[in-house]
Amino acid sequence: MLNKTWYTGNTYAILALKLLFVLFLLSVSRMLIYFFNVSLFSDIRTGHLIYISLAGLRFDLFTLVIANFPFIVLNAIPLALKYNKTYQSLNNVLFYILNALALMVNFIDIIYFRFTLKRMTFDIFDYVDGNSNEIISLIPVFIRDFWFPFLLYIFFILVMVWTCQRIKVDYSRRKQYKLKHYFFDSLKFVVIAILVVILGRGGLQYKPIHIVDAGQHTKPRYFPIILNTPFTIIKTKDESGITEKSYFRNKEELDMVFSPVQHSRGIPEDFNDQNIVILVLESFTSEHSRYLNPTLQNGKYQGYTPFFDSLMKQSLTFRGFANGQKSIEGIPAIISGIPSLMNSPYLISPYAGNEINSLPGMLKSKGYTSAFYHGGTNGTMSFESYTKIAGFDKYYGRYEYDNEEDFDGKWGIFDEEYLQYTANMLDVTEEPFMACIFTLSSHHPYTIPDKHKDRFPKGTLKIHESIGYTDYSLRMFFNSIKKSDWFNNTLFVITADHTYGGKYPFYKTSVGDYAIPVVFYHHNEDWEKLSGLTVQQTDILPSLLDYLNYDKDYVAFGQSVFDSISDRFAISYLSGVYQMIQGDYAFEFDGEKDISLFNYKIDSLLIVNLIHQEDSITTEMGKLSRAIVQQYNNRMIHNVLTVKE
């Protein structure tokens, strides 16, 4: 019986049976990362292990159809040729090679995971390419030291070949192939193509699945159990990784120049459990504010944010800087203290599965509930998945709002209605709470409700009218919540996700292109100050934790605005160039050589390059920039973005 053919049939049945068996092997090999590294997952509950093991099938199905795409096409093609014995023999060889490779990287990660605590990503090939001779010489050593996973891999391959060789195509069908078979097989081909597209996207959701979507089911430390290695490699193929830096050979020297490890100054007994509300305003460049530009147009500039301006006058306000150019970069900077210092936004980078600190997750241990509010279509820019990783308890998007009458026809729910919905939700939220609210109406195509047409100044840029509308919506929001019981016990942070192309010359420079407001408002604090300190988005997390007297150490690439002795800087990255803003100066370097130094306070258009004139400033800013980049790259690559307790 074992040596005989188990089943013969048409190519569709053979295709399904072989793929199902390989899916089983892929899933088992994925789970081996847990069973070979139990001590690294010692705190996982059995029930959760079973749940994420099953949830991982979604990612396994992706790998199955992508890795086997040629095999699927060759077996589903509506031609009699597919019943040719030679054709099928070659097709089977392709099948075995493709799946042997997919299984191989899963097995390699059983051991390699111990060094990185995450699944391999496409940047592994950069490492292999740069160390090929050394790696080749080490292969026999690894096989000797880790002989059991190697033998188990060989066993899996033999089982795959042995089993699939007993599931055979009925070659006699070639002679029986008639015109009707071409027709019906063409229909089947279309159906299979649709299924491949659906499985290759990971479902029918708004965007194809990515590494970050594992966060819908579990925390980052368990991502390796739910994800398979072919998936993480495929998904990061077009995402640029980063390389390890060694500007500073000595770790002590590096940490002296800059360390992202934030050492708590609080003690548990003094924890201040104020509510936290972070309002992220879409594309709210500093240029839109009259308050932040008192000399613009010879003091006659009116701006487009009258309410926000009035609020800033009652707040601790900074002419701050974004750490990126996209919403998908701004949210992790604000909530997790992670700037965007690589070509890919963190959320879709090879490092999206890293374990990170985030405000809602950190405050959960202090009894906080948390929610992320964004009126956009669920799945937009991976925010919903990110909120699970960050530790938010709830995500409220367009679908939770559940009233399409307020849909703007493009992105989501209009700001006025959605902010009122958010206010109502906060009124019934248990305190203390932490909420992040992200607006959307000031996003292209800048739609505002018909009832407000011609109400707000149209300005000179397309965005201006919608900025006025969002400012009005913000006014209505504060009018509603100032009557709430929780209002007086709440610290608000109001900022932007990124900038919008400027009209005035300064806001078209590399400095002005990152200029955003960063505002701290509390009804019971006498702050009323426009500070000249350099502040960035990644300063928000440490500032809030400092204000609350948080008592644990953590990692964040920023500094508290309430710490008077910390170094103040803002860092960003674009097209291979790092920019640091510190004090009056803006410094740029490309990872190797210094490019420019400008005193942007007196040379607002960045005309006079001081790189060879201000040697001491260039040296100090270059040193700090390199320290930040080295800490960022090396910690990102080695998954060291938290403080281990």
Steps between C-alpha positions, in 0.01 A plus 500: 500500500777744592674452167191540289333804355252637751298716268474591132278769357483826311758772552269704722457223755874425492577870541269528801632186672866590455450857616306386806779264597767768452285742703510245781880476476538880489282543808680232698842639404379847603402369843837330551648841584301480822580139588874550441504826699247443777707692754471816287119476511472375857222737599255414220174337608401173337169640380666798336763275343228292338315811385798666330608167352165483322504872415835440330323297232403828337867583450581142402236515225667813366835321484337193347351682200795736446766228521296263286370754250680344199383152601142621539499669158656202324243262651202728446577611145205407272701285257520125438879531535467489881416128472832425331728280714822689422326833563380379841841355589665838444215671683551270800873573510415873511250429778757318712768766451270792587363337813838366610624861497196625691542230764875558515476862619246396764749243630795742489301742712454236770860574599559848357204631699700455822734777389246754371172410681311554175444329166752563225423780256631580154794695636654167595618479138697822543675341795561173312636687198746693713616196698463219247844344548467493877147357483602224257781397730262487796236280334666170606535635854133593520394161362717331762378716789134502394479157341151419621314787322707420190398132506140599571504725194628212284223283645236761406629514142502121468148478641382770257648324197396153613141605568448719194646233270202285595251763391504490123335660202291270281695529175227325301292816521715660232343283229151579632556879504223656288378850419271504805800432723676811368190703583439365851871498586518865397225578751687301765817691417322829566363371832845379605652834400249681721577268792873554453452877507289480816742268679798699371350813659427312821126553461253761382611776737586854389872434450709184451627348822845594626715409798325760714165320454617228735432765763128439455547169676794527738785715635830543306696259717274220373510606133750223414239239593225645283717603204700275271843595367416489126222750574728745683766473229251548215327791673825687557648437156426853382540659840842647553674376809779674682859408567677472830711804585830522687577871521579437866689179573458535874148457643576716802608788276192454282266508799674809634427688177146371465293220647129446431462325835291732714571465870195573708505784750169402661407270786183286512346692789516829309338377179261764366212316333373780279309410185698540178346612170724536195344684207684444172384750239542393138755717310494789752821672395614785728450729202121475542514673839503874552621455859812315385573758227456845659731675250367339182364753246638777722279387786181498294482125443167359621564128465231231486485371858333762721384253765825307513684832531284598797572165663874533442497831689382306807752218458863403509560539128799409285589566140573132466615265227363180351723193482364393161300603196209255520218417741630144523828648627349761732280272712780263616720804573230651722372185671814286510787751486634347177613746230509411132872464424489254212355479151192305606252618764550292813154339477574342162873450552679171563499596869126540552501187714747642752395536860450869580396734779175689447293730718181290528691180572718666763208675670293182511705386800384818674132414451441707185251407231586615150348556158608621157245711309530551126201553276679341204408171339622218722833367379622835369880528524517197734383716793256241633771233510750742652261589783491135607882490510509829690265363764183699431192329642265625230511632145212714374495560126247561226335162549454550875354845435243320285325792332582538131301823476808673643746329262704749298498274194874438510679450830250468780270693733502880496693649793216690663274198537779263586645724771154530656474122492841482670391747767196286577713187518747663740211604725426133567862383518633382834770723650791526488512467123738570215354588159655588167273683255608540140306735270474455124300772320809710423628223273481500122249549339419741789126436502278691741126448560260683272347675803833678556574601141635857477514528880879486535769700319606326181848646527765447237550122525245225452544384856419831667122474502513151650750620764241760600233230515712272721581796727126565530442132577766522769318798651174303510681207660641715782164671546353156565766350724562803723168414666612144572606379844831368368607821323676667797702185568635467147825597332454567130775485242413651163732458205509400133588175329713679238510820297341612176699675225542862598411826329758723669873457428609373842240223494643376171846441648623172647443646847161660444383186324491328841360792705193404704344623825553294816262620769445390861172620651354439844211703638659511847856579393625857468721440198414780251839500332638486147831325561805531279623146579554255215231233532409203280223241487708239679522732802129454567523152652779582751336835580169339591663229707713761676191708576326196647807408710526163329740280695647248251780522245419478129635575152399808299691717252401829658521702820247637745411865445474523881866402541694826498846341464443256214645551153240647267499385139273390217610238251358382167605306193417536135654351185818386668564820695463547875403845627551613857360824638654621824488849645537747214654251260399241244760235417497235225712192434454201271603229741868545421596858422372835626302693239379830642455721803264799503402751764134484406398758760682780315531331161144374464539404134813293573724683257833526684656158563715525813637146485861623468460810716347373823728205569409450864126503435540270199706258710253493790188466286671240283596302806150509647338415165724198453433379852125518445524318166723229646265445794199499268639264236667254732209482744252466213700221334556310825151561639616692808234770517387426854669480840508140618386465857 
